GROMACS .gro file of C-alpha atoms in nm:
model
  240
    1MET     CA    1   0.000   0.000   0.000
    2ASN     CA    2   0.132   0.345  -0.094
    3ASN     CA    3   0.150   0.578   0.206
    4LYS     CA    4   0.049   0.890   0.009
    5PHE     CA    5  -0.238   0.698  -0.149
    6LEU     CA    6  -0.363   0.600   0.198
    7GLN     CA    7  -0.347   0.962   0.311
    8ARG     CA    8  -0.544   1.076   0.007
    9ILE     CA    9  -0.814   0.818   0.080
   10ILE     CA   10  -0.851   0.922   0.442
   11SER     CA   11  -0.839   1.293   0.351
   12TYR     CA   12  -1.119   1.234   0.100
   13ILE     CA   13  -1.330   1.062   0.366
   14LEU     CA   14  -1.270   1.347   0.609
   15GLU     CA   15  -1.358   1.609   0.348
   16ARG     CA   16  -1.688   1.438   0.270
   17ARG     CA   17  -1.772   1.434   0.638
   18ARG     CA   18  -1.685   1.803   0.672
   19GLN     CA   19  -1.914   1.878   0.378
   20LYS     CA   20  -2.191   1.686   0.551
   21LEU     CA   21  -2.153   1.895   0.865
   22GLU     CA   22  -2.173   2.215   0.660
   23LYS     CA   23  -2.498   2.097   0.504
   24LEU     CA   24  -2.644   1.996   0.839
   25LYS     CA   25  -2.586   2.322   1.024
   26ASN     CA   26  -2.826   2.619   1.026
   27LYS     CA   27  -3.121   2.390   0.950
   28HIS     CA   28  -3.309   2.412   1.280
   29LYS     CA   29  -3.461   2.665   1.515
   30PRO     CA   30  -3.238   2.781   1.802
   31ARG     CA   31  -3.279   2.566   2.109
   32SER     CA   32  -3.058   2.498   2.409
   33TYR     CA   33  -2.942   2.142   2.451
   34THR     CA   34  -2.693   1.979   2.687
   35ASN     CA   35  -2.586   1.620   2.637
   36SER     CA   36  -2.485   1.365   2.898
   37ALA     CA   37  -2.114   1.444   2.860
   38GLY     CA   38  -2.166   1.803   2.974
   39LYS     CA   39  -2.145   1.968   2.633
   40THR     CA   40  -2.375   2.266   2.582
   41TYR     CA   41  -2.520   2.376   2.248
   42ILE     CA   42  -2.713   2.695   2.179
   43ASN     CA   43  -2.836   2.579   1.839
   44ALA     CA   44  -2.742   2.345   1.558
   45SER     CA   45  -2.530   2.601   1.372
   46GLU     CA   46  -2.306   2.715   1.655
   47VAL     CA   47  -1.971   2.572   1.759
   48MET     CA   48  -1.996   2.320   2.042
   49THR     CA   49  -1.895   2.442   2.387
   50LEU     CA   50  -1.687   2.184   2.572
   51THR     CA   51  -1.654   2.137   2.943
   52SER     CA   52  -1.293   2.169   3.055
   53GLN     CA   53  -1.291   1.799   3.147
   54THR     CA   54  -1.403   1.683   2.801
   55ASP     CA   55  -1.170   1.932   2.633
   56LYS     CA   56  -0.873   1.798   2.829
   57ILE     CA   57  -0.960   1.438   2.742
   58ILE     CA   58  -0.961   1.524   2.372
   59GLU     CA   59  -0.632   1.711   2.406
   60LEU     CA   60  -0.452   1.422   2.576
   61LEU     CA   61  -0.608   1.131   2.386
   62ASP     CA   62  -0.379   1.129   2.081
   63GLU     CA   63  -0.063   1.135   2.290
   64GLU     CA   64  -0.187   0.854   2.511
   65VAL     CA   65  -0.287   0.640   2.212
   66LYS     CA   66   0.050   0.708   2.047
   67ASN     CA   67   0.229   0.587   2.359
   68ILE     CA   68   0.023   0.268   2.370
   69VAL     CA   69   0.083   0.207   1.999
   70ASN     CA   70   0.458   0.248   2.048
   71VAL     CA   71   0.461   0.004   2.340
   72CYS     CA   72   0.265  -0.244   2.127
   73GLN     CA   73   0.516  -0.191   1.843
   74THR     CA   74   0.237  -0.086   1.606
   75ASN     CA   75   0.136  -0.452   1.587
   76PRO     CA   76  -0.238  -0.517   1.535
   77GLU     CA   77  -0.231  -0.838   1.738
   78ASN     CA   78  -0.054  -0.664   2.026
   79LEU     CA   79  -0.317  -0.391   2.015
   80LEU     CA   80  -0.594  -0.652   2.028
   81ASN     CA   81  -0.424  -0.814   2.327
   82TYR     CA   82  -0.417  -0.472   2.495
   83VAL     CA   83  -0.790  -0.438   2.425
   84LYS     CA   84  -0.859  -0.777   2.584
   85GLU     CA   85  -0.643  -0.697   2.886
   86HIS     CA   86  -0.859  -0.392   2.946
   87GLY     CA   87  -1.188  -0.577   2.957
   88THR     CA   88  -1.313  -0.570   2.599
   89GLN     CA   89  -1.383  -0.898   2.425
   90VAL     CA   90  -1.229  -0.969   2.085
   91PHE     CA   91  -1.406  -1.210   1.853
   92LYS     CA   92  -1.242  -1.352   1.542
   93ILE     CA   93  -1.516  -1.539   1.363
   94PRO     CA   94  -1.587  -1.672   1.012
   95TYR     CA   95  -1.778  -1.437   0.782
   96ALA     CA   96  -1.762  -1.153   1.036
   97ASP     CA   97  -1.791  -0.895   0.758
   98LEU     CA   98  -2.109  -1.051   0.619
   99ILE     CA   99  -2.264  -1.103   0.962
  100LEU     CA  100  -2.200  -0.743   1.063
  101ALA     CA  101  -2.324  -0.605   0.731
  102LYS     CA  102  -2.671  -0.742   0.814
  103ILE     CA  103  -2.694  -0.490   1.099
  104SER     CA  104  -2.510  -0.208   0.916
  105GLU     CA  105  -2.189  -0.254   1.115
  106GLU     CA  106  -1.830  -0.299   0.998
  107GLU     CA  107  -1.543  -0.508   1.130
  108GLY     CA  108  -1.352  -0.364   1.419
  109PHE     CA  109  -1.476  -0.180   1.726
  110ILE     CA  110  -1.847  -0.228   1.802
  111ILE     CA  111  -2.019  -0.014   2.066
  112PRO     CA  112  -2.264  -0.161   2.322
  113PHE     CA  113  -2.621  -0.212   2.198
  114LYS     CA  114  -2.962  -0.288   2.342
  115GLY     CA  115  -3.248  -0.489   2.193
  116LEU     CA  116  -3.250  -0.707   1.883
  117LYS     CA  117  -2.917  -0.577   1.754
  118ALA     CA  118  -2.751  -0.680   2.079
  119LEU     CA  119  -2.919  -1.022   2.065
  120TYR     CA  120  -2.797  -1.071   1.709
  121LEU     CA  121  -2.439  -0.979   1.802
  122ASN     CA  122  -2.437  -1.191   2.116
  123PHE     CA  123  -2.582  -1.494   1.936
  124PHE     CA  124  -2.337  -1.501   1.646
  125THR     CA  125  -2.024  -1.406   1.841
  126SER     CA  126  -2.090  -1.670   2.105
  127ILE     CA  127  -2.187  -1.946   1.862
  128LEU     CA  128  -1.908  -1.888   1.609
  129SER     CA  129  -1.636  -1.838   1.872
  130GLY     CA  130  -1.728  -2.160   2.051
  131GLN     CA  131  -1.842  -1.988   2.370
  132LYS     CA  132  -2.153  -2.051   2.577
  133LEU     CA  133  -2.468  -1.939   2.394
  134ASN     CA  134  -2.545  -1.577   2.477
  135LEU     CA  135  -2.906  -1.468   2.418
  136SER     CA  136  -2.892  -1.140   2.608
  137PHE     CA  137  -3.066  -0.831   2.471
  138SER     CA  138  -2.777  -0.621   2.601
  139SER     CA  139  -2.428  -0.635   2.448
  140LYS     CA  140  -2.099  -0.493   2.573
  141GLU     CA  141  -1.842  -0.316   2.361
  142MET     CA  142  -1.639  -0.561   2.153
  143PHE     CA  143  -1.409  -0.607   1.856
  144VAL     CA  144  -1.544  -0.836   1.585
  145LEU     CA  145  -1.312  -0.943   1.303
  146ARG     CA  146  -1.251  -1.220   1.057
  147ASP     CA  147  -0.971  -1.457   1.154
  148MET     CA  148  -0.711  -1.313   0.920
  149ASP     CA  149  -0.427  -1.063   0.918
  150ILE     CA  150  -0.540  -0.709   0.996
  151ASN     CA  151  -0.436  -0.401   0.804
  152VAL     CA  152  -0.234  -0.198   1.056
  153TYR     CA  153  -0.387   0.136   0.955
  154TYR     CA  154  -0.739   0.001   0.981
  155MET     CA  155  -0.657  -0.136   1.325
  156LEU     CA  156  -0.507   0.196   1.440
  157HIS     CA  157  -0.824   0.377   1.335
  158GLN     CA  158  -1.046   0.132   1.523
  159PHE     CA  159  -0.815   0.127   1.826
  160HIS     CA  160  -0.823   0.508   1.853
  161LYS     CA  161  -1.203   0.500   1.853
  162TRP     CA  162  -1.202   0.232   2.123
  163CYS     CA  163  -0.969   0.444   2.339
  164ALA     CA  164  -1.197   0.745   2.293
  165PHE     CA  165  -1.493   0.531   2.397
  166LYS     CA  166  -1.310   0.404   2.706
  167LYS     CA  167  -1.228   0.766   2.795
  168GLY     CA  168  -1.599   0.846   2.796
  169LEU     CA  169  -1.597   1.085   2.502
  170PRO     CA  170  -1.943   1.153   2.352
  171GLY     CA  171  -2.047   1.010   2.017
  172PHE     CA  172  -2.041   0.640   2.105
  173ASP     CA  173  -2.397   0.598   2.228
  174GLU     CA  174  -2.634   0.392   2.016
  175LYS     CA  175  -2.828   0.693   1.886
  176SER     CA  176  -2.517   0.879   1.769
  177GLN     CA  177  -2.365   0.576   1.600
  178THR     CA  178  -2.691   0.477   1.432
  179LEU     CA  179  -2.728   0.826   1.285
  180PHE     CA  180  -2.364   0.815   1.177
  181LYS     CA  181  -2.404   0.484   0.994
  182GLU     CA  182  -2.729   0.597   0.830
  183ASN     CA  183  -2.587   0.927   0.707
  184LEU     CA  184  -2.228   0.830   0.631
  185ASN     CA  185  -2.282   0.777   0.259
  186LYS     CA  186  -2.559   1.034   0.211
  187MET     CA  187  -2.535   1.404   0.144
  188THR     CA  188  -2.877   1.503   0.278
  189ASP     CA  189  -2.962   1.853   0.397
  190GLY     CA  190  -3.064   1.730   0.742
  191ASN     CA  191  -3.417   1.874   0.731
  192ASP     CA  192  -3.557   1.567   0.902
  193LEU     CA  193  -3.311   1.580   1.194
  194SER     CA  194  -3.379   1.742   1.528
  195VAL     CA  195  -3.119   1.955   1.705
  196GLU     CA  196  -3.047   1.658   1.933
  197ASP     CA  197  -2.997   1.435   1.629
  198ILE     CA  198  -2.756   1.680   1.467
  199VAL     CA  199  -2.560   1.708   1.792
  200ALA     CA  200  -2.542   1.328   1.816
  201LEU     CA  201  -2.435   1.298   1.451
  202LYS     CA  202  -2.168   1.567   1.490
  203GLU     CA  203  -2.024   1.386   1.791
  204ALA     CA  204  -2.000   1.054   1.608
  205ILE     CA  205  -1.843   1.215   1.301
  206ALA     CA  206  -1.596   1.403   1.522
  207ARG     CA  207  -1.476   1.082   1.689
  208ASP     CA  208  -1.432   0.905   1.355
  209ALA     CA  209  -1.256   1.204   1.201
  210GLN     CA  210  -1.020   1.238   1.497
  211ALA     CA  211  -0.926   0.873   1.462
  212ALA     CA  212  -0.859   0.913   1.089
  213GLU     CA  213  -0.650   1.225   1.145
  214PHE     CA  214  -0.451   1.038   1.409
  215VAL     CA  215  -0.367   0.763   1.158
  216ILE     CA  216  -0.262   1.018   0.896
  217GLN     CA  217  -0.033   1.197   1.139
  218LEU     CA  218   0.114   0.874   1.272
  219SER     CA  219   0.190   0.757   0.921
  220LYS     CA  220   0.382   1.080   0.863
  221ASP     CA  221   0.596   1.104   1.174
  222SER     CA  222   0.603   0.771   1.357
  223SER     CA  223   0.890   0.535   1.286
  224GLY     CA  224   0.674   0.255   1.420
  225ALA     CA  225   0.404   0.325   1.166
  226LYS     CA  226   0.662   0.353   0.887
  227ASN     CA  227   0.806   0.016   0.986
  228ALA     CA  228   0.457  -0.129   0.984
  229LEU     CA  229   0.397   0.018   0.640
  230ASN     CA  230   0.718  -0.141   0.514
  231LYS     CA  231   0.601  -0.471   0.662
  232ILE     CA  232   0.278  -0.447   0.464
  233LYS     CA  233   0.471  -0.373   0.146
  234ASN     CA  234   0.716  -0.660   0.203
  235ASP     CA  235   0.495  -0.943   0.325
  236GLY     CA  236   0.160  -0.847   0.175
  237SER     CA  237  -0.047  -0.843   0.495
  238ALA     CA  238  -0.416  -0.880   0.416
  239GLN     CA  239  -0.650  -0.583   0.424
  240ILE     CA  240  -0.990  -0.565   0.580
   0.00000   0.00000   0.00000
């Protein structure tokens, strides 16, 4: 994989998401709204006001993730082991991509869900991983992947999002992520979204964009990432 080509791909994704945010703002009547993370919004078009606690978490997150990545030698399997050591299950199952597509999810980090989506996840991950049958309507956060080599850049993106989730940053609740998945490939004007929905969507997009920007920056200045890139070029590690 060409490093500059990867950067262009991620930059394109980020630009599309920025365009979406521009189209979504200024579409609703002014209304105050404060979410559970302590962020306050005057209306859908204004810049989000962060609490000092949330602001500090965002500021320190990249550096903390970079340190973890360096300790793990930018190795996807080491990162997955780190995830497991910190209480998040990792499932490598056959046809993970097809199973997740049925519920509009992708391989990698999966947030907690309630209801039928949680039941679906619990059923297939438990059955296909050889664990005790789990028929709960409540799922915990998890990583779900096919049992194959993982593209290091894809893993870094997913790992950053997991770290942000573990830090309690907003945008990882079911509502935010559902809106994100539904709107990711659309360029709608947002007329059918409430202020709360726009706030939730902005949070989810922000977390994904921050993760992508982290990967771009790491690919530019981290020797660990450059070594991993060379490894991909030399041994042809599989992509997700």
